[in-house]
Amino acid sequence: MGQRAIVHKIPGGALGTAITRFGDSAGLQILYPADLVRDKKTNGISGQLTAHQALERLLDGTGLDYRFTDSNTVTITKPAAPNDGVAADGSTLLDTITVTTGRHKSRTDTLGGLADEDATYRTPGSSAFLDEQKVQRFRGSSAGDFIKGTPGVLTGDNRNSGAVDVNVRGMQGFGRVPVVIDGTVQQNTVYRGYSGVASRNYVDPDMIGGAVIEKGPSASVYGVGATGGLVRMETINAGDIITDDKNWGIRVRGGMMGNMSSPPAVGTPGGYAPMSKSRFISGCNWACTIEPIPENLLSGSAKGMDRPAFLAPKSGSGSVAFAARNDMLEVVAAYAKRKNGNYYAGTRGRTPVLTQTSDRIIRPGRPGRPEQITDYTVFSLNGLNRYRAGEEVLNTSQDNTSYLLKAKLELDGGHIFDLSYMRYQSMFGEMMPSVILRFDGATQAPLSEVSVDTYRAGYKWNPDENDWIDLKANIWMTDTDTHILTPYAFSFGNGVTMDIPQAYWDIAKRYGADIVNTSELYTGWGDFGFSVGGSFVYETIEPPPGRVNIDSNDLLASRDGWRKEASAFTAAEWKPFDWLKFDGALRYTWTQSYDNNSNYGSTLHNEEMNDGWAPMISATIEPWDGVQFYTRYAEAIRSPSLFESTTGFSFGTNPLVGVRPERSRNKEIGINLLQEDLMLPGDKLRFKASYFNNDVKDYLSRTNYPNVSVRNIDRALFRGFEASVGYDVGWGYFDLGGTIYDKTEFCTEQRAGLTCLPSGIPNGYAQMHLPPRKSATLTAGVRMLDDALEAGGRVTYVGSRGSMTTAETGGFTTVVNWEKYTLLDLFASYKVNDSVNIDVAVDNVTDVYYMDALTLGLMPSPGRTFRLNMTAKF
């Protein structure tokens, strides 16, 4: 173990920083208690050394020892005193290990090699690492809440359906930001009425072991079509369940939440009746149309105002996970149940206010007709929404059940085989945005249903002492059944109504395979790394068995078609000097899709074939230890998704007009700073700042011109600045991050020629994904009682969307212009003992009435909410 000699050049300084750099350089996982290296220095290492030689020199004079626990794992220890800290068999007993470093063999290796949050500040480009603690701390009321607070990242339509739809720097939907869970993809695009679509991904927070978010095109095997970014999640494994060095373990987690109640009966109204500056005639004596005042206009619905007490739990969740392992086999089994009711809106802020004014119309008289006087009253509903302060927000409930089974077999020679199965099923409330905007207001709908089955088999081969082979291969399948039961109805001015009892139902399946091998080469000209791989995905979408797809009685049934996508890529890293590194990648992608439905008014079926190349290149300079400057240029292409390539109610494809893949051209320059022992012994400073310019040529969107169809527009542009800074001194810490867009632009051909608008295009989907110009998050906390207690808070600021003109949205895609808001969340975590941990949180402490950025419908977000969770491991 550790006998291969490679070139190391690690300067002297803080021992913790040097160990981190050595772990990255040598591809080792290094474990040690955090306080073991505090205040310790090293003289550094330089030259071609084996791992044993490097560790001996690195630890020289520190009073510490090391030992290899396997071929890729090293433990740093303090020499044991006689009969002190030594077991009967002579092995060394360690305190709880709290720090993990190293590039390979870590639990987040499948998450892009980010072993910890520090890795974000050592790589070119922008990314974020969310460990299990962050996922649980900020899990909030909706599934996508744990992503909030990450600079440049939002979740779209977060209060509908319990799904996750990630927006990265303005790019969202149709596979622009693939969400990969254990190497599988389930993303399903669902029609959301005239006001857009949603790309939905489903996973229970209790099943998430960690996540990495890459911003911009990705060089990984999963980066196909990622013109916006990539989200990779890993489900829990045995290390998340089993404590210490036991062979088996059980984790039990339970939680409860306030500010919720069970959904009322279907058809229950909520809020004020829909209206905006409507005129109701109170005194009309000549040629006037009298409009009746809706029953709930003046007072709102009689229901929904019985908000529970702050600490009264009305919803909850629970999960149990079991794991066992030995030298060869590891198994995990988990079950999770989550039942949340409809939540209640906040009370502070711009809540709806109903005003009324009186006016008079005087029509001059003429021969044979006297002067006519009409007195009338104008009722205006002002504010962000139709829901009243503190009112129950209908159609926001979830009833979820999840199952997870995983097994891993590790054989001699570096061979690893693993299998997994996960099932997610949910009954959830949701509201079509266009229903609220166009019909009779908010109404409790029947609960919609979704089920997702995920199957995966994987193989890894990483033989000891062989730098040329680090092979990973997967085959997988996801099966998603989506049945939306939201009533879909319109009332037209001519008295005609359209009332469809169910809005959407489809069966979406994906079959995928991927393979990638990474090799390393150490020469006198520098260190080289090479990755070669490819992937293939076949997906289908169709109506459920026995249903007619498109006819006059079922207008909103499923699309029907198939799509194939194949991709091959190669990536390389060259580090000629310790202070200089180059990265490059090249990807080829080919797609074909076919629409089983004929085009409206035609017998032709839409078929599309596209292909293209996408390069990436970056350079990193590190003139001082822990200080990096980088520049990156990356492209990604995305062919039309299956939803965009098939005919449905929202638009018809045109078989005679081909479309091109959209091409993201992302430029980024930035600085990374990672320093330890800067101002106080054991402290750590992190800083990252970047300027990004994502210019998307041939951006794909639904358009009005020349007809309602998905077409390429000339371009979409998202340009801005992003920064984050964090400081940790052991007993306390803070993290501050934010994003500012200095330009957004969408350019499209209209009847008047090429037109560029800052917010969207007529009848398009782009405006649904436009982020706020400014956003920022500050998180701060303290650790007390020997780190058993951690408490803190988070302040989030989100700017307004800003008003949009009809020229930017068109008549079909009316948007919600949310206003800026500031939220305060508090959290605390107490470690009762080595087995039990209690987490308490209060979200939206000041009970702000607000609407999330990227909300599509008129649904205010949750008011003040109390959460309590307990985790026990045995």
PDB file of N, CA, C and O in Angstrom, residues 515-561:
ATOM      1  N   ILE A 515     -20.925   4.552 -19.170  1.00  0.00           N
ATOM      2  CA  ILE A 515     -19.644   3.969 -18.818  1.00  0.00           C
ATOM      3  C   ILE A 515     -18.577   5.045 -18.910  1.00  0.00           C
ATOM      4  O   ILE A 515     -18.630   5.899 -19.795  1.00  0.00           O
ATOM      5  N   VAL A 516     -17.629   5.033 -17.984  1.00  0.00           N
ATOM      6  CA  VAL A 516     -16.536   6.007 -17.998  1.00  0.00           C
ATOM      7  C   VAL A 516     -15.324   5.390 -17.312  1.00  0.00           C
ATOM      8  O   VAL A 516     -15.457   4.655 -16.320  1.00  0.00           O
ATOM      9  N   ASN A 517     -14.156   5.638 -17.852  1.00  0.00           N
ATOM     10  CA  ASN A 517     -12.909   5.191 -17.242  1.00  0.00           C
ATOM     11  C   ASN A 517     -11.978   6.381 -17.073  1.00  0.00           C
ATOM     12  O   ASN A 517     -11.835   7.220 -17.969  1.00  0.00           O
ATOM     13  N   THR A 518     -11.327   6.448 -15.915  1.00  0.00           N
ATOM     14  CA  THR A 518     -10.389   7.518 -15.609  1.00  0.00           C
ATOM     15  C   THR A 518      -8.998   6.937 -15.408  1.00  0.00           C
ATOM     16  O   THR A 518      -8.830   5.943 -14.692  1.00  0.00           O
ATOM     17  N   SER A 519      -8.024   7.560 -16.062  1.00  0.00           N
ATOM     18  CA  SER A 519      -6.633   7.126 -15.941  1.00  0.00           C
ATOM     19  C   SER A 519      -5.777   8.287 -15.473  1.00  0.00           C
ATOM     20  O   SER A 519      -6.083   9.449 -15.740  1.00  0.00           O
ATOM     21  N   GLU A 520      -4.672   7.943 -14.795  1.00  0.00           N
ATOM     22  CA  GLU A 520      -3.744   8.951 -14.306  1.00  0.00           C
ATOM     23  C   GLU A 520      -2.327   8.596 -14.743  1.00  0.00           C
ATOM     24  O   GLU A 520      -1.951   7.420 -14.799  1.00  0.00           O
ATOM     25  N   LEU A 521      -1.563   9.628 -15.065  1.00  0.00           N
ATOM     26  CA  LEU A 521      -0.195   9.443 -15.531  1.00  0.00           C
ATOM     27  C   LEU A 521       0.683  10.514 -14.901  1.00  0.00           C
ATOM     28  O   LEU A 521       0.343  11.702 -14.950  1.00  0.00           O
ATOM     29  N   TYR A 522       1.806  10.097 -14.306  1.00  0.00           N
ATOM     30  CA  TYR A 522       2.705  11.020 -13.632  1.00  0.00           C
ATOM     31  C   TYR A 522       4.035  11.013 -14.372  1.00  0.00           C
ATOM     32  O   TYR A 522       4.702   9.971 -14.491  1.00  0.00           O
ATOM     33  N   THR A 523       4.426  12.177 -14.902  1.00  0.00           N
ATOM     34  CA  THR A 523       5.631  12.275 -15.712  1.00  0.00           C
ATOM     35  C   THR A 523       6.453  13.482 -15.283  1.00  0.00           C
ATOM     36  O   THR A 523       6.029  14.290 -14.452  1.00  0.00           O
ATOM     37  N   GLY A 524       7.614  13.603 -15.903  1.00  0.00           N
ATOM     38  CA  GLY A 524       8.441  14.771 -15.653  1.00  0.00           C
ATOM     39  C   GLY A 524       7.857  16.036 -16.238  1.00  0.00           C
ATOM     40  O   GLY A 524       8.301  17.146 -15.913  1.00  0.00           O
ATOM     41  N   TRP A 525       6.866  15.912 -17.141  1.00  0.00           N
ATOM     42  CA  TRP A 525       6.206  17.073 -17.733  1.00  0.00           C
ATOM     43  C   TRP A 525       4.927  17.446 -16.975  1.00  0.00           C
ATOM     44  O   TRP A 525       4.180  18.280 -17.418  1.00  0.00           O
ATOM     45  N   GLY A 526       4.695  16.776 -15.866  1.00  0.00           N
ATOM     46  CA  GLY A 526       3.524  17.089 -15.067  1.00  0.00           C
ATOM     47  C   GLY A 526       2.612  15.888 -14.883  1.00  0.00           C
ATOM     48  O   GLY A 526       2.868  14.790 -15.394  1.00  0.00           O
ATOM     49  N   ASP A 527       1.538  16.104 -14.126  1.00  0.00           N
ATOM     50  CA  ASP A 527       0.550  15.061 -13.859  1.00  0.00           C
ATOM     51  C   ASP A 527      -0.583  15.166 -14.868  1.00  0.00           C
ATOM     52  O   ASP A 527      -1.069  16.265 -15.155  1.00  0.00           O
ATOM     53  N   PHE A 528      -1.019  14.001 -15.382  1.00  0.00           N
ATOM     54  CA  PHE A 528      -2.092  13.963 -16.359  1.00  0.00           C
ATOM     55  C   PHE A 528      -3.240  13.095 -15.839  1.00  0.00           C
ATOM     56  O   PHE A 528      -3.017  12.077 -15.168  1.00  0.00           O
ATOM     57  N   GLY A 529      -4.447  13.500 -16.166  1.00  0.00           N
ATOM     58  CA  GLY A 529      -5.621  12.693 -15.909  1.00  0.00           C
ATOM     59  C   GLY A 529      -6.475  12.638 -17.154  1.00  0.00           C
ATOM     60  O   GLY A 529      -6.644  13.657 -17.842  1.00  0.00           O
ATOM     61  N   PHE A 530      -7.021  11.447 -17.477  1.00  0.00           N
ATOM     62  CA  PHE A 530      -7.824  11.287 -18.681  1.00  0.00           C
ATOM     63  C   PHE A 530      -9.105  10.540 -18.321  1.00  0.00           C
ATOM     64  O   PHE A 530      -9.081   9.565 -17.570  1.00  0.00           O
ATOM     65  N   SER A 531     -10.218  11.005 -18.878  1.00  0.00           N
ATOM     66  CA  SER A 531     -11.493  10.303 -18.737  1.00  0.00           C
ATOM     67  C   SER A 531     -12.095  10.113 -20.111  1.00  0.00           C
ATOM     68  O   SER A 531     -12.101  11.036 -20.929  1.00  0.00           O
ATOM     69  N   VAL A 532     -12.600   8.914 -20.376  1.00  0.00           N
ATOM     70  CA  VAL A 532     -13.271   8.592 -21.630  1.00  0.00           C
ATOM     71  C   VAL A 532     -14.549   7.845 -21.286  1.00  0.00           C
ATOM     72  O   VAL A 532     -14.536   6.931 -20.448  1.00  0.00           O
ATOM     73  N   GLY A 533     -15.657   8.246 -21.903  1.00  0.00           N
ATOM     74  CA  GLY A 533     -16.901   7.562 -21.590  1.00  0.00           C
ATOM     75  C   GLY A 533     -18.016   7.903 -22.542  1.00  0.00           C
ATOM     76  O   GLY A 533     -17.839   8.648 -23.514  1.00  0.00           O
ATOM     77  N   GLY A 534     -19.159   7.349 -22.264  1.00  0.00           N
ATOM     78  CA  GLY A 534     -20.328   7.597 -23.103  1.00  0.00           C
ATOM     79  C   GLY A 534     -21.594   7.159 -22.405  1.00  0.00           C
ATOM     80  O   GLY A 534     -21.563   6.516 -21.342  1.00  0.00           O
ATOM     81  N   SER A 535     -22.725   7.523 -22.982  1.00  0.00           N
ATOM     82  CA  SER A 535     -24.021   7.181 -22.399  1.00  0.00           C
ATOM     83  C   SER A 535     -25.061   7.036 -23.495  1.00  0.00           C
ATOM     84  O   SER A 535     -24.897   7.555 -24.607  1.00  0.00           O
ATOM     85  N   PHE A 536     -26.124   6.316 -23.184  1.00  0.00           N
ATOM     86  CA  PHE A 536     -27.250   6.149 -24.104  1.00  0.00           C
ATOM     87  C   PHE A 536     -28.534   6.127 -23.285  1.00  0.00           C
ATOM     88  O   PHE A 536     -28.605   5.474 -22.234  1.00  0.00           O
ATOM     89  N   VAL A 537     -29.547   6.857 -23.758  1.00  0.00           N
ATOM     90  CA  VAL A 537     -30.848   6.899 -23.093  1.00  0.00           C
ATOM     91  C   VAL A 537     -31.944   6.739 -24.139  1.00  0.00           C
ATOM     92  O   VAL A 537     -31.919   7.386 -25.193  1.00  0.00           O
ATOM     93  N   TYR A 538     -32.881   5.856 -23.850  1.00  0.00           N
ATOM     94  CA  TYR A 538     -34.085   5.700 -24.675  1.00  0.00           C
ATOM     95  C   TYR A 538     -35.275   5.999 -23.785  1.00  0.00           C
ATOM     96  O   TYR A 538     -35.424   5.411 -22.711  1.00  0.00           O
ATOM     97  N   GLU A 539     -36.124   6.937 -24.197  1.00  0.00           N
ATOM     98  CA  GLU A 539     -37.262   7.322 -23.369  1.00  0.00           C
ATOM     99  C   GLU A 539     -38.548   7.327 -24.179  1.00  0.00           C
ATOM    100  O   GLU A 539     -38.543   7.580 -25.393  1.00  0.00           O
ATOM    101  N   THR A 540     -39.633   7.038 -23.500  1.00  0.00           N
ATOM    102  CA  THR A 540     -40.957   7.042 -24.124  1.00  0.00           C
ATOM    103  C   THR A 540     -41.924   7.806 -23.244  1.00  0.00           C
ATOM    104  O   THR A 540     -41.744   7.901 -22.024  1.00  0.00           O
ATOM    105  N   ILE A 541     -42.940   8.348 -23.869  1.00  0.00           N
ATOM    106  CA  ILE A 541     -44.059   8.935 -23.140  1.00  0.00           C
ATOM    107  C   ILE A 541     -45.329   8.523 -23.861  1.00  0.00           C
ATOM    108  O   ILE A 541     -45.384   8.512 -25.092  1.00  0.00           O
ATOM    109  N   GLU A 542     -46.336   8.139 -23.123  1.00  0.00           N
ATOM    110  CA  GLU A 542     -47.567   7.641 -23.729  1.00  0.00           C
ATOM    111  C   GLU A 542     -48.707   7.748 -22.726  1.00  0.00           C
ATOM    112  O   GLU A 542     -48.475   7.857 -21.515  1.00  0.00           O
ATOM    113  N   PRO A 543     -49.949   7.702 -23.220  1.00  0.00           N
ATOM    114  CA  PRO A 543     -51.084   7.685 -22.293  1.00  0.00           C
ATOM    115  C   PRO A 543     -51.170   6.339 -21.607  1.00  0.00           C
ATOM    116  O   PRO A 543     -50.564   5.363 -22.067  1.00  0.00           O
ATOM    117  N   PRO A 544     -51.884   6.265 -20.506  1.00  0.00           N
ATOM    118  CA  PRO A 544     -52.030   4.976 -19.823  1.00  0.00           C
ATOM    119  C   PRO A 544     -52.805   3.994 -20.690  1.00  0.00           C
ATOM    120  O   PRO A 544     -53.526   4.394 -21.605  1.00  0.00           O
ATOM    121  N   PRO A 545     -52.642   2.701 -20.462  1.00  0.00           N
ATOM    122  CA  PRO A 545     -53.322   1.697 -21.289  1.00  0.00           C
ATOM    123  C   PRO A 545     -54.832   1.902 -21.307  1.00  0.00           C
ATOM    124  O   PRO A 545     -55.456   2.220 -20.290  1.00  0.00           O
ATOM    125  N   GLY A 546     -55.411   1.769 -22.499  1.00  0.00           N
ATOM    126  CA  GLY A 546     -56.858   1.835 -22.629  1.00  0.00           C
ATOM    127  C   GLY A 546     -57.435   3.215 -22.805  1.00  0.00           C
ATOM    128  O   GLY A 546     -58.657   3.377 -22.884  1.00  0.00           O
ATOM    129  N   ARG A 547     -56.568   4.252 -22.891  1.00  0.00           N
ATOM    130  CA  ARG A 547     -57.088   5.610 -23.034  1.00  0.00           C
ATOM    131  C   ARG A 547     -56.781   6.135 -24.423  1.00  0.00           C
ATOM    132  O   ARG A 547     -55.691   5.951 -24.965  1.00  0.00           O
ATOM    133  N   VAL A 548     -57.769   6.820 -25.006  1.00  0.00           N
ATOM    134  CA  VAL A 548     -57.566   7.492 -26.285  1.00  0.00           C
ATOM    135  C   VAL A 548     -56.730   8.731 -26.025  1.00  0.00           C
ATOM    136  O   VAL A 548     -56.938   9.455 -25.058  1.00  0.00           O
ATOM    137  N   ASN A 549     -55.765   9.000 -26.895  1.00  0.00           N
ATOM    138  CA  ASN A 549     -54.813  10.059 -26.589  1.00  0.00           C
ATOM    139  C   ASN A 549     -55.348  11.456 -26.815  1.00  0.00           C
ATOM    140  O   ASN A 549     -55.410  12.268 -25.910  1.00  0.00           O
ATOM    141  N   ILE A 550     -55.723  11.811 -28.028  1.00  0.00           N
ATOM    142  CA  ILE A 550     -56.173  13.169 -28.321  1.00  0.00           C
ATOM    143  C   ILE A 550     -57.520  13.092 -29.023  1.00  0.00           C
ATOM    144  O   ILE A 550     -57.624  12.646 -30.161  1.00  0.00           O
ATOM    145  N   ASP A 551     -58.565  13.452 -28.318  1.00  0.00           N
ATOM    146  CA  ASP A 551     -59.867  13.569 -28.966  1.00  0.00           C
ATOM    147  C   ASP A 551     -60.663  14.650 -28.261  1.00  0.00           C
ATOM    148  O   ASP A 551     -60.191  15.282 -27.317  1.00  0.00           O
ATOM    149  N   SER A 552     -61.863  14.885 -28.718  1.00  0.00           N
ATOM    150  CA  SER A 552     -62.639  16.005 -28.197  1.00  0.00           C
ATOM    151  C   SER A 552     -63.037  15.826 -26.754  1.00  0.00           C
ATOM    152  O   SER A 552     -63.377  16.792 -26.077  1.00  0.00           O
ATOM    153  N   ASN A 553     -63.009  14.598 -26.240  1.00  0.00           N
ATOM    154  CA  ASN A 553     -63.431  14.365 -24.866  1.00  0.00           C
ATOM    155  C   ASN A 553     -62.270  14.311 -23.888  1.00  0.00           C
ATOM    156  O   ASN A 553     -62.462  14.195 -22.696  1.00  0.00           O
ATOM    157  N   ASP A 554     -61.040  14.348 -24.383  1.00  0.00           N
ATOM    158  CA  ASP A 554     -59.886  14.212 -23.505  1.00  0.00           C
ATOM    159  C   ASP A 554     -58.751  15.079 -24.026  1.00  0.00           C
ATOM    160  O   ASP A 554     -57.694  14.599 -24.406  1.00  0.00           O
ATOM    161  N   LEU A 555     -58.979  16.394 -24.053  1.00  0.00           N
ATOM    162  CA  LEU A 555     -58.067  17.304 -24.729  1.00  0.00           C
ATOM    163  C   LEU A 555     -56.691  17.356 -24.097  1.00  0.00           C
ATOM    164  O   LEU A 555     -55.712  17.665 -24.766  1.00  0.00           O
ATOM    165  N   LEU A 556     -56.598  17.064 -22.811  1.00  0.00           N
ATOM    166  CA  LEU A 556     -55.329  17.264 -22.135  1.00  0.00           C
ATOM    167  C   LEU A 556     -54.647  15.957 -21.777  1.00  0.00           C
ATOM    168  O   LEU A 556     -53.880  15.891 -20.835  1.00  0.00           O
ATOM    169  N   ALA A 557     -54.924  14.909 -22.534  1.00  0.00           N
ATOM    170  CA  ALA A 557     -54.262  13.645 -22.268  1.00  0.00           C
ATOM    171  C   ALA A 557     -52.799  13.711 -22.690  1.00  0.00           C
ATOM    172  O   ALA A 557     -52.313  14.713 -23.207  1.00  0.00           O
ATOM    173  N   SER A 558     -52.108  12.614 -22.502  1.00  0.00           N
ATOM    174  CA  SER A 558     -50.663  12.595 -22.654  1.00  0.00           C
ATOM    175  C   SER A 558     -50.208  12.798 -24.085  1.00  0.00           C
ATOM    176  O   SER A 558     -50.906  12.498 -25.051  1.00  0.00           O
ATOM    177  N   ARG A 559     -48.969  13.282 -24.202  1.00  0.00           N
ATOM    178  CA  ARG A 559     -48.248  13.184 -25.454  1.00  0.00           C
ATOM    179  C   ARG A 559     -47.900  11.719 -25.698  1.00  0.00           C
ATOM    180  O   ARG A 559     -47.988  10.881 -24.792  1.00  0.00           O
ATOM    181  N   ASP A 560     -47.431  11.431 -26.913  1.00  0.00           N
ATOM    182  CA  ASP A 560     -47.155  10.046 -27.278  1.00  0.00           C
ATOM    183  C   ASP A 560     -45.971  10.038 -28.242  1.00  0.00           C
ATOM    184  O   ASP A 560     -46.087  10.523 -29.371  1.00  0.00           O
ATOM    185  N   GLY A 561     -44.822   9.523 -27.805  1.00  0.00           N
ATOM    186  CA  GLY A 561     -43.668   9.481 -28.685  1.00  0.00           C
ATOM    187  C   GLY A 561     -42.480   8.836 -28.010  1.00  0.00           C
ATOM    188  O   GLY A 561     -42.564   8.349 -26.878  1.00  0.00           O
TER     189      GLY A 561
END
